[in-house]
Amino acid sequence: MKQTRKKKMDLRFKLYLIILVPLLAMGGLIIWATIDSSENASLMTMQHNNQQLAVNTASQLGQESELIKTLSSPASEESNEYKSLRDELVKVRLQSGALYVYMYNKTSDGWIYTVDGANWDDMEYSPYGTAMEFNPQIQERLLRGEVVTTGIVDDPTWGQLLSSFTPIKDSQGTVIGYLGIDISAGAVNQVSATSVNNAYRTIIPIFMVVLILSLVMMLFVIRGILRQVRDIKSSLEQVADGNLKVVSRHMSNDQLGDISDLINIMVAQLTNILMGIQQGSNTLQQSSKDISETAQTNQRQSEELSRAIEEIAIGSMKQAEETEHSVQHSENLGKIMDEVGSYVKQFTYTSEQLSSVQVQVTREHEVLLEKGRENAKRVEHQQDISRSLTTQSELASSISGQIHNILKQTQILSLNASIEAARAGEAGKGFAVVAGEMGQLAQQSERSIQEIDEILGSFVQEIHRMGSHFDANMVAVKEQEKQIADCLQAFGQVSRLSTEVHELAQSLDSRTMDMHSIRQELEQNLSYIASATEETSAMAEEVTASGVEQQRSASELSNISGELAGLAGNLKSYSDQFQIEVRKSGS
């Protein structure tokens, strides 16, 4: 609670700064503008006064054009003309308070001082004929007959100055010389300081009244904003903690009130979506249980099939051994013609035993073929369950898409709130804070949905993988049926051969004299029986391998069922993190 209260105080402090800082900055700008305007006004006033003084002085000196013309010719500072003009310049300097007043002229050698209006006892005055240097642009304007007034310049010798230059004209308008008047920048600063003090007496009281009124309005506005913001923040914190039973109150008829209503709509939509997810997870768990039971049944049947195939293989091995013995007896037939009668009886007995084994194996193969068909039906049932799971997964993915759309709408609302805050100006910074918190909530929700999407994607992959195993099982069952049918056909051939052998044994009793020729035919028949036995053994091995593969597929199917159950549990645990209030359909 202390941490939450500290954050509220920080928001209040930020809102105060949003209003106070611009007001203080505005006050500082006003003061700076006042000072700058006063300095510029003072400078312009002094420039105008100095320029006007130079023009008036040049006009008075123009009335004494003869003295100036006489002075323009080679003259001495001891001449009456020089003394008279210098006295007048000293008088102008003292009356105007200027720093320097002087006359100069343009000669073929350049600009020279003619009369310096310094005091007679000033040893640092500029004598007649001293070279003068100043800005070339000012020189061009003077030669065009213009009056030039400079800004404040920093002279390395005389300090900061403000100068006015003007041509001196006679009654005919001819330029007979030039006049320069320099004033100190200290006078400009003194006038500027006086103007600034007068401006302060007017501006500062007005600014203080505006500041106090702004603070009072700020308190009322911030109080209303913070009340709605506290309620919105509390609602969002409860939603972030997984409580979807919260209801945000509508306190103000502005964008914050609209945000409060949108929070309630978002909570209702999230509640409906999470209820759908919980129902889908329950269905998913039940389906995984059905798959697990089917996999166990399939595994038991595969084990029974393997045992039957092992018995068939053992019978085939016995049949091969007996066939080898028959071949050996046939090779020794010429040597033991005396014992042919006893061997014929033994051969007849062997034929009868082979027939009985063939009948038993045929029955077992028929039973095995029937079980294989039952397995095919179960695999088809499993495929139907897999398709149902795929449909339910697509439904869960569509629900996730709806959540994404809601989050996008929330982000758009956050952006709109930021835009409205920007339009509201300085007082709308609080809206930007709320919009930022909504954007963070939307990002957190988007990460949770991304995790759910990853779980659903893994679930869909496992379903596809299970479907591929079902297809492989179906192919293996079909191959098994074909191999068993081939075995039955081979056993039919064995039965026919066994019948022929039995008939041959009966003929041996009456045809002993033809034993040699019959022995050759018997060897051929025995070779055929041996090849048939080898084929039967090979088929039995293939069927055994198919049974092992079917057992492995059933084991993998059981594992996949367990993984699906785990994924369904994880999905349900994610949805159970939210506290959902179940609303009636009529409410």
Coordinates of C-alpha atoms in Angstrom, one line a residue, residues 356-559:
S356 CA -2.2 -81.0 -39.5
V357 CA 0.3 -78.2 -39.0
Q358 CA -0.9 -76.6 -42.2
V359 CA -4.5 -76.7 -41.0
Q360 CA -3.5 -75.2 -37.6
V361 CA -1.4 -72.5 -39.2
T362 CA -4.2 -71.7 -41.6
R363 CA -6.7 -71.3 -38.8
E364 CA -4.2 -69.1 -36.8
H365 CA -3.7 -66.9 -39.9
E366 CA -7.4 -66.5 -40.4
V367 CA -7.8 -65.4 -36.8
L368 CA -4.8 -63.1 -37.3
L369 CA -6.4 -61.7 -40.5
E370 CA -9.6 -61.0 -38.6
K371 CA -7.7 -59.2 -35.8
G372 CA -5.9 -57.2 -38.4
R373 CA -9.1 -56.0 -39.8
E374 CA -10.3 -55.1 -36.3
N375 CA -7.1 -53.1 -35.8
A376 CA -7.8 -51.3 -39.1
K377 CA -11.3 -50.3 -37.8
R378 CA -9.7 -49.1 -34.5
V379 CA -7.1 -47.1 -36.4
E380 CA -9.9 -45.5 -38.5
H381 CA -11.7 -44.6 -35.3
Q382 CA -8.5 -43.1 -34.0
Q383 CA -8.2 -41.0 -37.2
D384 CA -11.7 -39.7 -36.6
I385 CA -10.7 -38.7 -33.1
S386 CA -7.6 -37.0 -34.5
R387 CA -9.8 -35.0 -36.9
S388 CA -12.1 -34.0 -34.1
L389 CA -9.1 -32.8 -32.1
T390 CA -7.9 -30.8 -35.1
T391 CA -11.3 -29.1 -35.4
Q392 CA -11.2 -28.3 -31.6
S393 CA -7.7 -26.9 -32.0
E394 CA -8.8 -24.7 -34.9
L395 CA -11.6 -23.5 -32.6
A396 CA -9.1 -22.7 -29.9
S397 CA -6.9 -20.9 -32.4
S398 CA -9.9 -18.8 -33.6
I399 CA -10.6 -17.9 -29.9
S400 CA -6.9 -16.8 -29.7
G401 CA -7.4 -14.7 -32.8
Q402 CA -10.4 -13.0 -31.1
I403 CA -8.2 -12.2 -28.1
H404 CA -5.6 -10.7 -30.5
N405 CA -8.3 -8.5 -32.1
I406 CA -9.4 -7.3 -28.6
L407 CA -5.7 -6.5 -27.7
K408 CA -5.4 -4.6 -31.0
Q409 CA -8.5 -2.7 -30.1
T410 CA -7.0 -2.0 -26.7
Q411 CA -3.8 -0.7 -28.2
I412 CA -5.8 1.5 -30.6
L413 CA -7.7 2.8 -27.7
S414 CA -4.4 3.5 -25.9
L415 CA -3.2 5.3 -29.0
N416 CA -6.4 7.3 -29.3
A417 CA -6.1 8.2 -25.6
S418 CA -2.5 9.4 -26.2
I419 CA -3.7 11.5 -29.2
E420 CA -6.5 13.0 -27.1
A421 CA -4.0 13.7 -24.4
A422 CA -1.8 15.5 -26.9
R423 CA -4.7 17.5 -28.1
A424 CA -5.6 18.5 -24.6
G425 CA -2.3 20.2 -24.2
E426 CA -0.5 20.4 -20.9
A427 CA -3.5 19.4 -18.8
G428 CA -3.8 16.1 -20.8
K429 CA -0.5 14.6 -19.7
G430 CA -2.4 12.5 -17.2
F431 CA -4.2 10.9 -20.1
A432 CA -0.9 9.9 -21.6
V433 CA 0.1 8.2 -18.4
V434 CA -3.2 6.2 -18.3
A435 CA -2.7 5.4 -22.0
G436 CA 0.8 4.2 -21.3
E437 CA -0.5 1.9 -18.6
M438 CA -3.2 0.5 -20.9
G439 CA -0.5 -0.1 -23.6
Q440 CA 1.6 -2.0 -21.1
L441 CA -1.4 -4.1 -20.0
A442 CA -2.1 -4.9 -23.6
Q443 CA 1.5 -5.9 -24.2
Q444 CA 1.4 -8.2 -21.1
S445 CA -1.9 -9.7 -22.3
E446 CA -0.4 -10.1 -25.8
R447 CA 2.6 -12.0 -24.3
S448 CA 0.2 -14.3 -22.4
I449 CA -1.8 -14.9 -25.6
Q450 CA 1.4 -15.6 -27.4
E451 CA 2.2 -18.3 -24.8
I452 CA -1.2 -19.8 -25.3
D453 CA -0.7 -19.6 -29.1
E454 CA 2.6 -21.5 -28.7
I455 CA 0.8 -24.2 -26.6
L456 CA -1.9 -24.5 -29.2
G457 CA 0.7 -24.6 -32.0
S458 CA 2.5 -27.4 -30.2
F459 CA -0.8 -29.1 -29.6
V460 CA -1.7 -28.9 -33.3
Q461 CA 1.8 -30.2 -34.2
E462 CA 1.4 -33.2 -31.9
I463 CA -2.1 -33.9 -33.4
H464 CA -0.6 -33.8 -36.9
R465 CA 2.2 -36.0 -35.7
M466 CA -0.4 -38.4 -34.2
G467 CA -2.3 -38.3 -37.5
S468 CA 0.9 -39.3 -39.4
H469 CA 1.4 -42.2 -37.0
F470 CA -2.3 -43.2 -37.5
D471 CA -1.6 -43.2 -41.3
A472 CA 1.5 -45.3 -40.8
N473 CA -0.4 -47.7 -38.6
M474 CA -3.1 -47.9 -41.3
V475 CA -0.5 -48.7 -44.0
A476 CA 1.1 -51.3 -41.7
V477 CA -2.2 -53.0 -41.1
K478 CA -3.0 -53.1 -44.8
E479 CA 0.4 -54.6 -45.5
Q480 CA -0.1 -57.1 -42.7
E481 CA -3.5 -58.1 -44.2
K482 CA -1.8 -58.6 -47.5
Q483 CA 1.1 -60.6 -46.1
I484 CA -1.3 -62.8 -44.1
A485 CA -3.3 -63.4 -47.3
D486 CA -0.1 -64.3 -49.1
C487 CA 0.7 -66.7 -46.2
L488 CA -2.7 -68.3 -46.5
Q489 CA -2.2 -68.7 -50.2
A490 CA 1.3 -70.3 -49.6
F491 CA -0.2 -72.6 -47.0
G492 CA -2.8 -73.6 -49.6
Q493 CA 0.0 -74.6 -51.9
V494 CA 1.6 -76.4 -49.0
S495 CA -1.7 -78.2 -48.4
R496 CA -1.8 -79.3 -52.0
L497 CA 1.7 -80.4 -52.0
S498 CA 1.1 -82.3 -48.8
T499 CA -1.8 -84.1 -50.5
E500 CA 0.3 -85.0 -53.4
V501 CA 3.0 -86.3 -51.0
H502 CA 0.4 -88.4 -49.3
E503 CA -0.8 -89.9 -52.6
L504 CA 2.8 -90.4 -53.6
A505 CA 3.4 -92.4 -50.4
Q506 CA 0.4 -94.6 -51.1
S507 CA 1.7 -95.2 -54.7
L508 CA 5.1 -96.3 -53.3
D509 CA 3.5 -99.4 -51.7
S510 CA 2.5 -100.7 -55.1
R511 CA 5.3 -99.2 -57.2
T512 CA 8.5 -100.2 -55.5
M513 CA 10.0 -101.1 -58.8
D514 CA 9.6 -97.6 -60.1
M515 CA 11.3 -96.0 -57.0
H516 CA 14.3 -94.5 -58.8
S517 CA 12.1 -92.5 -61.1
I518 CA 9.8 -91.5 -58.3
R519 CA 12.8 -90.5 -56.2
Q520 CA 13.7 -87.8 -58.7
E521 CA 10.2 -86.5 -58.7
L522 CA 10.3 -86.5 -54.9
E523 CA 13.5 -84.5 -54.8
Q524 CA 11.9 -81.9 -57.1
N525 CA 8.8 -81.7 -54.9
L526 CA 11.0 -81.4 -51.7
S527 CA 13.0 -78.6 -53.3
Y528 CA 9.7 -76.8 -54.0
I529 CA 8.5 -77.4 -50.5
A530 CA 11.9 -76.0 -49.1
S531 CA 11.5 -72.8 -51.2
A532 CA 7.9 -72.5 -50.1
T533 CA 9.0 -72.9 -46.4
E534 CA 11.7 -70.2 -46.8
E535 CA 9.1 -67.9 -48.3
T536 CA 6.7 -68.6 -45.4
S537 CA 9.6 -68.0 -42.9
A538 CA 10.5 -64.7 -44.7
M539 CA 6.8 -63.6 -44.6
A540 CA 6.6 -64.5 -40.9
E541 CA 9.7 -62.3 -40.3
E542 CA 8.1 -59.4 -42.2
V543 CA 4.9 -59.8 -40.3
T544 CA 6.9 -59.9 -37.0
A545 CA 8.6 -56.7 -38.0
S546 CA 5.3 -55.1 -38.8
G547 CA 4.0 -56.2 -35.4
V548 CA 7.0 -54.6 -33.7
E549 CA 6.5 -51.4 -35.7
Q550 CA 2.8 -51.4 -34.7
Q551 CA 3.7 -51.8 -31.0
R552 CA 6.2 -48.9 -31.3
S553 CA 3.5 -46.7 -33.0
A554 CA 1.1 -47.7 -30.2
S555 CA 3.7 -46.7 -27.6
E556 CA 4.3 -43.4 -29.4
L557 CA 0.6 -42.8 -29.6
S558 CA 0.3 -43.4 -25.8
N559 CA 3.2 -40.9 -25.2

